[in-house]
């Protein structure tokens, strides 16, 4: 599992409760958040970092003798990133992911919320460029006061893996 925006690891710990044998690569821009993740850092199956590069993912994959990440999680982080950077992230990293879960603000017609704080992107359109097909879309379970109708959970599969 790869998580972009892992913070202090709440998704890691929830998943670890359900699945004991996992490989997890967590990235977050916040050095402080990464420092607070309470995990066994000597276990090569877990990596939390504030630095992300194709080389770091490839080293993790090689070191753990896996082919790719079965799942990538983007949990309410992409709305904070402009569309150009979002596309750049998927352009660089999507080839490593079999499935992607995005819990964020989605609209078929990209738009701002009433407060001009949240920009809802069209993730179906974006990920189509990287050979991902939508397999499920549902309302998000995470609340939002200003962009509630755009809060969605989307699941994609990589058509090339």
Short mmCIF file of N, CA, C and O in Angstrom, two decimals, residues 43-150:
data_model
loop_
_atom_site.label_atom_id
_atom_site.label_comp_id
_atom_site.label_asym_id
_atom_site.label_seq_id
_atom_site.Cartn_x
_atom_site.Cartn_y
_atom_site.Cartn_z
N UNK A 43 11.54 -2.51 10.49
CA UNK A 43 10.85 -3.45 9.62
C UNK A 43 10.88 -2.89 8.19
O UNK A 43 10.31 -1.83 7.92
N UNK A 44 11.55 -3.60 7.27
CA UNK A 44 11.71 -3.09 5.91
C UNK A 44 10.39 -3.02 5.15
O UNK A 44 10.31 -2.41 4.09
N UNK A 45 9.33 -3.64 5.68
CA UNK A 45 8.04 -3.62 5.01
C UNK A 45 7.29 -2.29 5.23
O UNK A 45 6.27 -2.06 4.60
N UNK A 46 7.82 -1.43 6.10
CA UNK A 46 7.18 -0.15 6.38
C UNK A 46 8.17 0.98 6.13
O UNK A 46 9.32 0.92 6.56
N UNK A 47 7.68 2.01 5.45
CA UNK A 47 8.52 3.18 5.22
C UNK A 47 7.64 4.42 5.27
O UNK A 47 6.62 4.49 4.58
N UNK A 48 8.03 5.36 6.10
CA UNK A 48 7.34 6.66 6.18
C UNK A 48 8.38 7.73 5.92
O UNK A 48 9.46 7.71 6.51
N UNK A 49 8.05 8.66 5.03
CA UNK A 49 9.03 9.65 4.62
C UNK A 49 8.36 10.97 4.25
O UNK A 49 7.18 11.00 3.90
N UNK A 50 9.15 12.04 4.33
CA UNK A 50 8.69 13.34 3.84
C UNK A 50 9.35 13.67 2.50
O UNK A 50 9.17 14.75 1.96
N UNK A 51 10.11 12.71 1.97
CA UNK A 51 10.75 12.87 0.67
C UNK A 51 10.24 11.77 -0.26
O UNK A 51 10.28 10.60 0.09
N UNK A 52 9.81 12.17 -1.44
CA UNK A 52 9.24 11.21 -2.38
C UNK A 52 9.93 11.34 -3.73
O UNK A 52 10.12 12.46 -4.22
N UNK A 53 10.28 10.20 -4.30
CA UNK A 53 10.88 10.18 -5.63
C UNK A 53 10.61 8.81 -6.24
O UNK A 53 10.38 7.83 -5.52
N UNK A 54 10.65 8.72 -7.58
CA UNK A 54 10.52 7.39 -8.20
C UNK A 54 11.58 6.42 -7.67
O UNK A 54 11.30 5.25 -7.44
N UNK A 55 12.79 6.94 -7.43
CA UNK A 55 13.87 6.09 -6.92
C UNK A 55 13.50 5.50 -5.56
O UNK A 55 13.74 4.31 -5.31
N UNK A 56 12.91 6.31 -4.67
CA UNK A 56 12.56 5.79 -3.34
C UNK A 56 11.48 4.71 -3.43
O UNK A 56 11.54 3.72 -2.71
N UNK A 57 10.53 4.87 -4.35
CA UNK A 57 9.51 3.83 -4.53
C UNK A 57 10.12 2.56 -5.13
O UNK A 57 9.82 1.46 -4.68
N UNK A 58 10.96 2.74 -6.13
CA UNK A 58 11.59 1.58 -6.76
C UNK A 58 12.48 0.82 -5.79
O UNK A 58 12.50 -0.42 -5.80
N UNK A 59 13.19 1.54 -4.94
CA UNK A 59 14.02 0.87 -3.93
C UNK A 59 13.17 0.08 -2.94
O UNK A 59 13.51 -1.04 -2.57
N UNK A 60 12.05 0.66 -2.52
CA UNK A 60 11.15 -0.03 -1.60
C UNK A 60 10.58 -1.29 -2.25
O UNK A 60 10.56 -2.36 -1.64
N UNK A 61 10.14 -1.17 -3.49
CA UNK A 61 9.58 -2.31 -4.23
C UNK A 61 10.63 -3.41 -4.38
O UNK A 61 10.35 -4.58 -4.12
N UNK A 62 11.83 -3.03 -4.77
CA UNK A 62 12.91 -4.01 -4.97
C UNK A 62 13.32 -4.67 -3.65
O UNK A 62 13.46 -5.89 -3.58
N UNK A 63 13.49 -3.85 -2.62
CA UNK A 63 13.92 -4.36 -1.31
C UNK A 63 12.91 -5.38 -0.76
O UNK A 63 13.28 -6.35 -0.11
N UNK A 64 11.63 -5.17 -1.06
CA UNK A 64 10.59 -6.06 -0.54
C UNK A 64 10.15 -7.13 -1.53
O UNK A 64 9.24 -7.90 -1.24
N UNK A 65 10.82 -7.16 -2.69
CA UNK A 65 10.54 -8.17 -3.69
C UNK A 65 9.06 -8.22 -4.08
O UNK A 65 8.44 -9.28 -4.13
N UNK A 66 8.51 -7.04 -4.33
CA UNK A 66 7.13 -6.94 -4.81
C UNK A 66 7.16 -6.30 -6.20
O UNK A 66 8.15 -5.68 -6.58
N UNK A 67 6.09 -6.47 -6.95
CA UNK A 67 6.05 -5.95 -8.32
C UNK A 67 5.61 -4.50 -8.39
O UNK A 67 6.06 -3.74 -9.25
N UNK A 68 4.68 -4.14 -7.53
CA UNK A 68 4.11 -2.79 -7.52
C UNK A 68 3.30 -2.64 -6.23
O UNK A 68 3.30 -3.54 -5.39
N UNK A 69 2.60 -1.55 -6.10
CA UNK A 69 1.70 -1.36 -4.97
C UNK A 69 0.31 -1.79 -5.41
O UNK A 69 -0.19 -1.34 -6.44
N UNK A 70 -0.31 -2.66 -4.62
CA UNK A 70 -1.67 -3.09 -4.95
C UNK A 70 -2.65 -1.92 -4.83
O UNK A 70 -3.63 -1.87 -5.55
N UNK A 71 -2.35 -1.01 -3.92
CA UNK A 71 -3.29 0.08 -3.64
C UNK A 71 -2.54 1.36 -3.32
O UNK A 71 -1.56 1.34 -2.59
N UNK A 72 -3.04 2.46 -3.86
CA UNK A 72 -2.56 3.80 -3.49
C UNK A 72 -3.74 4.56 -2.92
O UNK A 72 -4.86 4.51 -3.46
N UNK A 73 -3.50 5.26 -1.81
CA UNK A 73 -4.54 6.01 -1.13
C UNK A 73 -4.21 7.50 -1.19
O UNK A 73 -3.11 7.91 -0.82
N UNK A 74 -5.19 8.28 -1.63
CA UNK A 74 -5.11 9.74 -1.64
C UNK A 74 -6.33 10.21 -0.85
O UNK A 74 -7.42 10.32 -1.40
N UNK A 75 -6.13 10.43 0.43
CA UNK A 75 -7.24 10.70 1.35
C UNK A 75 -7.27 12.18 1.71
O UNK A 75 -6.55 12.63 2.59
N UNK A 76 -8.08 12.93 1.00
CA UNK A 76 -8.28 14.36 1.22
C UNK A 76 -6.98 15.17 1.19
O UNK A 76 -6.73 16.00 2.06
N UNK A 77 -6.16 14.92 0.20
CA UNK A 77 -4.93 15.70 0.04
C UNK A 77 -4.86 16.39 -1.31
O UNK A 77 -4.21 17.43 -1.44
N UNK A 78 -5.51 15.83 -2.31
CA UNK A 78 -5.37 16.36 -3.67
C UNK A 78 -6.05 17.71 -3.86
O UNK A 78 -5.63 18.50 -4.70
N UNK A 79 -7.08 18.01 -3.09
CA UNK A 79 -7.76 19.30 -3.24
C UNK A 79 -6.83 20.46 -2.86
O UNK A 79 -7.04 21.59 -3.29
N UNK A 80 -5.79 20.17 -2.10
CA UNK A 80 -4.84 21.21 -1.70
C UNK A 80 -3.75 21.44 -2.74
O UNK A 80 -2.91 22.31 -2.58
N UNK A 81 -3.77 20.65 -3.80
CA UNK A 81 -2.74 20.70 -4.83
C UNK A 81 -3.39 21.16 -6.13
O UNK A 81 -4.46 20.67 -6.50
N UNK A 82 -2.74 22.06 -6.83
CA UNK A 82 -3.32 22.54 -8.08
C UNK A 82 -3.39 21.41 -9.11
O UNK A 82 -2.73 20.38 -8.98
N UNK A 83 -4.20 21.64 -10.14
CA UNK A 83 -4.46 20.61 -11.13
C UNK A 83 -3.20 20.19 -11.89
O UNK A 83 -2.99 19.01 -12.16
N UNK A 84 -2.36 21.13 -12.21
CA UNK A 84 -1.12 20.82 -12.94
C UNK A 84 -0.23 19.88 -12.11
O UNK A 84 0.31 18.90 -12.62
N UNK A 85 -0.08 20.17 -10.82
CA UNK A 85 0.75 19.34 -9.94
C UNK A 85 0.10 17.98 -9.72
O UNK A 85 0.79 16.95 -9.67
N UNK A 86 -1.23 17.95 -9.61
CA UNK A 86 -1.94 16.67 -9.48
C UNK A 86 -1.65 15.78 -10.67
O UNK A 86 -1.32 14.60 -10.51
N UNK A 87 -1.72 16.34 -11.86
CA UNK A 87 -1.42 15.56 -13.07
C UNK A 87 0.04 15.10 -13.09
O UNK A 87 0.34 13.98 -13.49
N UNK A 88 0.93 15.96 -12.64
CA UNK A 88 2.35 15.61 -12.58
C UNK A 88 2.57 14.42 -11.63
O UNK A 88 3.31 13.49 -11.95
N UNK A 89 1.92 14.44 -10.48
CA UNK A 89 2.03 13.34 -9.52
C UNK A 89 1.60 12.03 -10.16
O UNK A 89 2.29 11.02 -10.08
N UNK A 90 0.43 12.04 -10.82
CA UNK A 90 -0.04 10.81 -11.45
C UNK A 90 0.81 10.42 -12.65
O UNK A 90 1.00 9.24 -12.91
N UNK A 91 1.34 11.39 -13.36
CA UNK A 91 2.22 11.10 -14.48
C UNK A 91 3.47 10.35 -14.02
O UNK A 91 3.91 9.40 -14.66
N UNK A 92 4.01 10.76 -12.90
CA UNK A 92 5.24 10.14 -12.38
C UNK A 92 4.97 8.83 -11.66
O UNK A 92 5.69 7.84 -11.85
N UNK A 93 3.93 8.78 -10.81
CA UNK A 93 3.78 7.67 -9.88
C UNK A 93 2.70 6.65 -10.20
O UNK A 93 2.72 5.54 -9.66
N UNK A 94 1.75 6.95 -11.06
CA UNK A 94 0.63 6.04 -11.27
C UNK A 94 1.05 4.67 -11.81
O UNK A 94 0.38 3.67 -11.56
N UNK A 95 2.17 4.60 -12.50
CA UNK A 95 2.62 3.32 -13.05
C UNK A 95 2.97 2.30 -11.96
O UNK A 95 3.10 1.11 -12.24
N UNK A 96 3.11 2.75 -10.74
CA UNK A 96 3.44 1.86 -9.62
C UNK A 96 2.20 1.30 -8.93
O UNK A 96 2.33 0.49 -8.02
N UNK A 97 0.99 1.73 -9.32
CA UNK A 97 -0.23 1.42 -8.58
C UNK A 97 -1.20 0.57 -9.40
O UNK A 97 -1.53 0.91 -10.52
N UNK A 98 -1.70 -0.49 -8.79
CA UNK A 98 -2.73 -1.31 -9.43
C UNK A 98 -4.11 -0.68 -9.21
O UNK A 98 -4.90 -0.56 -10.14
N UNK A 99 -4.41 -0.31 -7.98
CA UNK A 99 -5.69 0.34 -7.65
C UNK A 99 -5.38 1.67 -6.97
O UNK A 99 -4.37 1.80 -6.27
N UNK A 100 -6.27 2.62 -7.17
CA UNK A 100 -6.17 3.91 -6.50
C UNK A 100 -7.51 4.22 -5.85
O UNK A 100 -8.56 4.10 -6.50
N UNK A 101 -7.44 4.63 -4.59
CA UNK A 101 -8.62 5.16 -3.91
C UNK A 101 -8.37 6.64 -3.68
O UNK A 101 -7.34 7.02 -3.11
N UNK A 102 -9.32 7.44 -4.13
CA UNK A 102 -9.26 8.89 -3.89
C UNK A 102 -10.50 9.26 -3.10
O UNK A 102 -11.63 9.02 -3.55
N UNK A 103 -10.30 9.81 -1.93
CA UNK A 103 -11.40 10.39 -1.16
C UNK A 103 -11.16 11.88 -1.15
O UNK A 103 -10.27 12.36 -0.44
N UNK A 104 -11.88 12.58 -1.97
CA UNK A 104 -11.61 14.00 -2.17
C UNK A 104 -12.82 14.66 -2.82
O UNK A 104 -13.90 14.08 -2.84
N UNK A 105 -12.61 15.81 -3.39
CA UNK A 105 -13.70 16.58 -4.00
C UNK A 105 -13.65 16.42 -5.50
O UNK A 105 -12.72 16.85 -6.16
N UNK A 106 -14.67 15.75 -6.03
CA UNK A 106 -14.73 15.40 -7.45
C UNK A 106 -15.96 16.04 -8.09
O UNK A 106 -17.04 16.07 -7.52
N UNK A 107 -15.77 16.52 -9.31
CA UNK A 107 -16.88 17.01 -10.12
C UNK A 107 -16.59 16.69 -11.57
O UNK A 107 -15.46 16.84 -12.03
N UNK A 108 -17.62 16.25 -12.30
CA UNK A 108 -17.44 16.02 -13.73
C UNK A 108 -17.05 17.31 -14.44
O UNK A 108 -16.35 17.28 -15.45
N UNK A 109 -17.52 18.41 -13.91
CA UNK A 109 -17.17 19.74 -14.41
C UNK A 109 -16.42 20.46 -13.30
O UNK A 109 -17.04 20.99 -12.37
N UNK A 110 -15.08 20.45 -13.34
CA UNK A 110 -14.29 21.05 -12.26
C UNK A 110 -14.78 22.46 -11.89
O UNK A 110 -15.13 23.25 -12.76
N UNK A 111 -14.84 22.69 -10.56
CA UNK A 111 -15.37 23.97 -10.10
C UNK A 111 -14.93 24.25 -8.66
O UNK A 111 -14.51 23.36 -7.94
N UNK A 112 -15.09 25.51 -8.27
CA UNK A 112 -14.81 25.94 -6.90
C UNK A 112 -16.06 25.80 -6.04
O UNK A 112 -17.18 25.89 -6.54
N UNK A 113 -15.87 25.61 -4.73
CA UNK A 113 -17.00 25.65 -3.81
C UNK A 113 -17.42 27.11 -3.62
O UNK A 113 -16.81 28.03 -4.17
N UNK A 114 -18.47 27.33 -2.85
CA UNK A 114 -19.01 28.68 -2.65
C UNK A 114 -17.99 29.65 -2.06
O UNK A 114 -18.01 30.84 -2.34
N UNK A 115 -17.11 29.13 -1.21
CA UNK A 115 -16.13 29.99 -0.54
C UNK A 115 -14.83 30.14 -1.33
O UNK A 115 -13.89 30.77 -0.86
N UNK A 116 -14.75 29.53 -2.49
CA UNK A 116 -13.53 29.55 -3.32
C UNK A 116 -12.33 28.99 -2.55
O UNK A 116 -11.21 29.45 -2.71
N UNK A 117 -12.60 27.98 -1.74
CA UNK A 117 -11.55 27.33 -0.95
C UNK A 117 -11.19 25.97 -1.53
O UNK A 117 -10.04 25.58 -1.58
N UNK A 118 -12.20 25.23 -1.97
CA UNK A 118 -11.99 23.87 -2.47
C UNK A 118 -12.32 23.83 -3.95
O UNK A 118 -13.41 24.20 -4.37
N UNK A 119 -11.35 23.36 -4.74
CA UNK A 119 -11.56 23.17 -6.18
C UNK A 119 -11.77 21.68 -6.43
O UNK A 119 -10.89 20.87 -6.15
N UNK A 120 -12.94 21.34 -6.93
CA UNK A 120 -13.26 19.94 -7.24
C UNK A 120 -12.74 19.60 -8.62
O UNK A 120 -13.12 20.24 -9.60
N UNK A 121 -11.88 18.60 -8.67
CA UNK A 121 -11.28 18.18 -9.93
C UNK A 121 -12.06 17.00 -10.51
O UNK A 121 -12.76 16.29 -9.79
N UNK A 122 -11.88 16.75 -11.79
CA UNK A 122 -12.47 15.58 -12.43
C UNK A 122 -11.40 14.48 -12.45
O UNK A 122 -10.60 14.39 -13.38
N UNK A 123 -11.41 13.63 -11.41
CA UNK A 123 -10.40 12.59 -11.29
C UNK A 123 -10.57 11.47 -12.32
O UNK A 123 -9.60 10.84 -12.72
N UNK A 124 -11.80 11.27 -12.76
CA UNK A 124 -12.03 10.26 -13.80
C UNK A 124 -11.30 10.67 -15.07
O UNK A 124 -10.62 9.86 -15.70
N UNK A 125 -11.43 11.92 -15.43
CA UNK A 125 -10.77 12.46 -16.61
C UNK A 125 -9.24 12.45 -16.45
O UNK A 125 -8.51 12.05 -17.36
N UNK A 126 -8.78 12.89 -15.29
CA UNK A 126 -7.34 12.94 -15.03
C UNK A 126 -6.72 11.55 -15.12
O UNK A 126 -5.73 11.33 -15.82
N UNK A 127 -7.30 10.59 -14.41
CA UNK A 127 -6.69 9.25 -14.35
C UNK A 127 -6.87 8.45 -15.64
O UNK A 127 -6.09 7.53 -15.90
N UNK A 128 -7.84 8.81 -16.43
CA UNK A 128 -7.99 8.17 -17.73
C UNK A 128 -6.73 8.36 -18.58
O UNK A 128 -6.32 7.47 -19.32
N UNK A 129 -6.09 9.50 -18.42
CA UNK A 129 -4.84 9.78 -19.15
C UNK A 129 -3.70 8.84 -18.76
O UNK A 129 -2.71 8.73 -19.48
N UNK A 130 -3.85 8.17 -17.61
CA UNK A 130 -2.79 7.28 -17.10
C UNK A 130 -3.27 5.83 -17.05
O UNK A 130 -2.75 5.03 -16.28
N UNK A 131 -4.29 5.53 -17.88
CA UNK A 131 -4.79 4.16 -18.07
C UNK A 131 -5.52 3.60 -16.86
O UNK A 131 -5.48 2.39 -16.63
N UNK A 132 -6.18 4.45 -16.11
CA UNK A 132 -7.00 4.00 -14.99
C UNK A 132 -8.47 4.12 -15.36
O UNK A 132 -8.90 5.11 -15.94
N UNK A 133 -9.22 3.10 -14.97
CA UNK A 133 -10.66 3.10 -15.20
C UNK A 133 -11.36 3.17 -13.85
O UNK A 133 -10.97 2.48 -12.89
N UNK A 134 -12.40 3.97 -13.80
CA UNK A 134 -13.20 4.07 -12.56
C UNK A 134 -13.98 2.76 -12.39
O UNK A 134 -14.57 2.26 -13.36
N UNK A 135 -13.95 2.20 -11.18
CA UNK A 135 -14.75 0.99 -10.92
C UNK A 135 -15.80 1.23 -9.83
O UNK A 135 -16.71 0.42 -9.68
N UNK A 136 -15.68 2.34 -9.11
CA UNK A 136 -16.69 2.67 -8.11
C UNK A 136 -16.60 4.14 -7.75
O UNK A 136 -15.49 4.70 -7.68
N UNK A 137 -17.74 4.74 -7.53
CA UNK A 137 -17.79 6.12 -7.04
C UNK A 137 -18.97 6.19 -6.08
O UNK A 137 -20.05 5.68 -6.37
N UNK A 138 -18.72 6.80 -4.94
CA UNK A 138 -19.75 6.91 -3.91
C UNK A 138 -19.52 8.19 -3.12
O UNK A 138 -18.45 8.78 -3.20
N UNK A 139 -20.51 8.59 -2.35
CA UNK A 139 -20.33 9.74 -1.48
C UNK A 139 -19.28 9.43 -0.43
O UNK A 139 -19.22 8.31 0.09
N UNK A 140 -18.47 10.40 -0.11
CA UNK A 140 -17.45 10.25 0.92
C UNK A 140 -18.11 10.14 2.29
O UNK A 140 -19.16 10.72 2.53
N UNK A 141 -17.46 9.41 3.17
CA UNK A 141 -17.92 9.32 4.56
C UNK A 141 -17.33 10.44 5.40
O UNK A 141 -17.71 10.62 6.56
N UNK A 142 -16.38 11.19 4.82
CA UNK A 142 -15.76 12.31 5.53
C UNK A 142 -16.60 13.56 5.30
O UNK A 142 -16.93 13.89 4.17
N UNK A 143 -16.95 14.27 6.35
CA UNK A 143 -17.82 15.44 6.19
C UNK A 143 -17.13 16.63 5.54
O UNK A 143 -15.91 16.77 5.60
N UNK A 144 -17.93 17.47 4.93
CA UNK A 144 -17.46 18.73 4.37
C UNK A 144 -18.61 19.71 4.43
O UNK A 144 -19.71 19.41 3.97
N UNK A 145 -18.36 20.87 4.99
CA UNK A 145 -19.44 21.84 5.12
C UNK A 145 -19.64 22.67 3.86
O UNK A 145 -20.75 23.03 3.51
N UNK A 146 -18.56 22.97 3.13
CA UNK A 146 -18.69 23.86 1.98
C UNK A 146 -18.79 23.15 0.64
O UNK A 146 -19.29 23.73 -0.31
N UNK A 147 -18.31 21.92 0.55
CA UNK A 147 -18.30 21.23 -0.74
C UNK A 147 -18.90 19.84 -0.63
O UNK A 147 -18.45 18.90 -1.27
N UNK A 148 -19.93 19.71 0.21
CA UNK A 148 -20.50 18.39 0.52
C UNK A 148 -20.92 17.61 -0.73
O UNK A 148 -20.65 16.42 -0.84
N UNK A 149 -21.55 18.27 -1.68
CA UNK A 149 -22.03 17.52 -2.85
C UNK A 149 -20.89 17.01 -3.73
O UNK A 149 -21.08 16.14 -4.56
N UNK A 150 -19.68 17.53 -3.54
CA UNK A 150 -18.53 17.09 -4.32
C UNK A 150 -17.64 16.10 -3.57
O UNK A 150 -16.71 15.55 -4.16
#
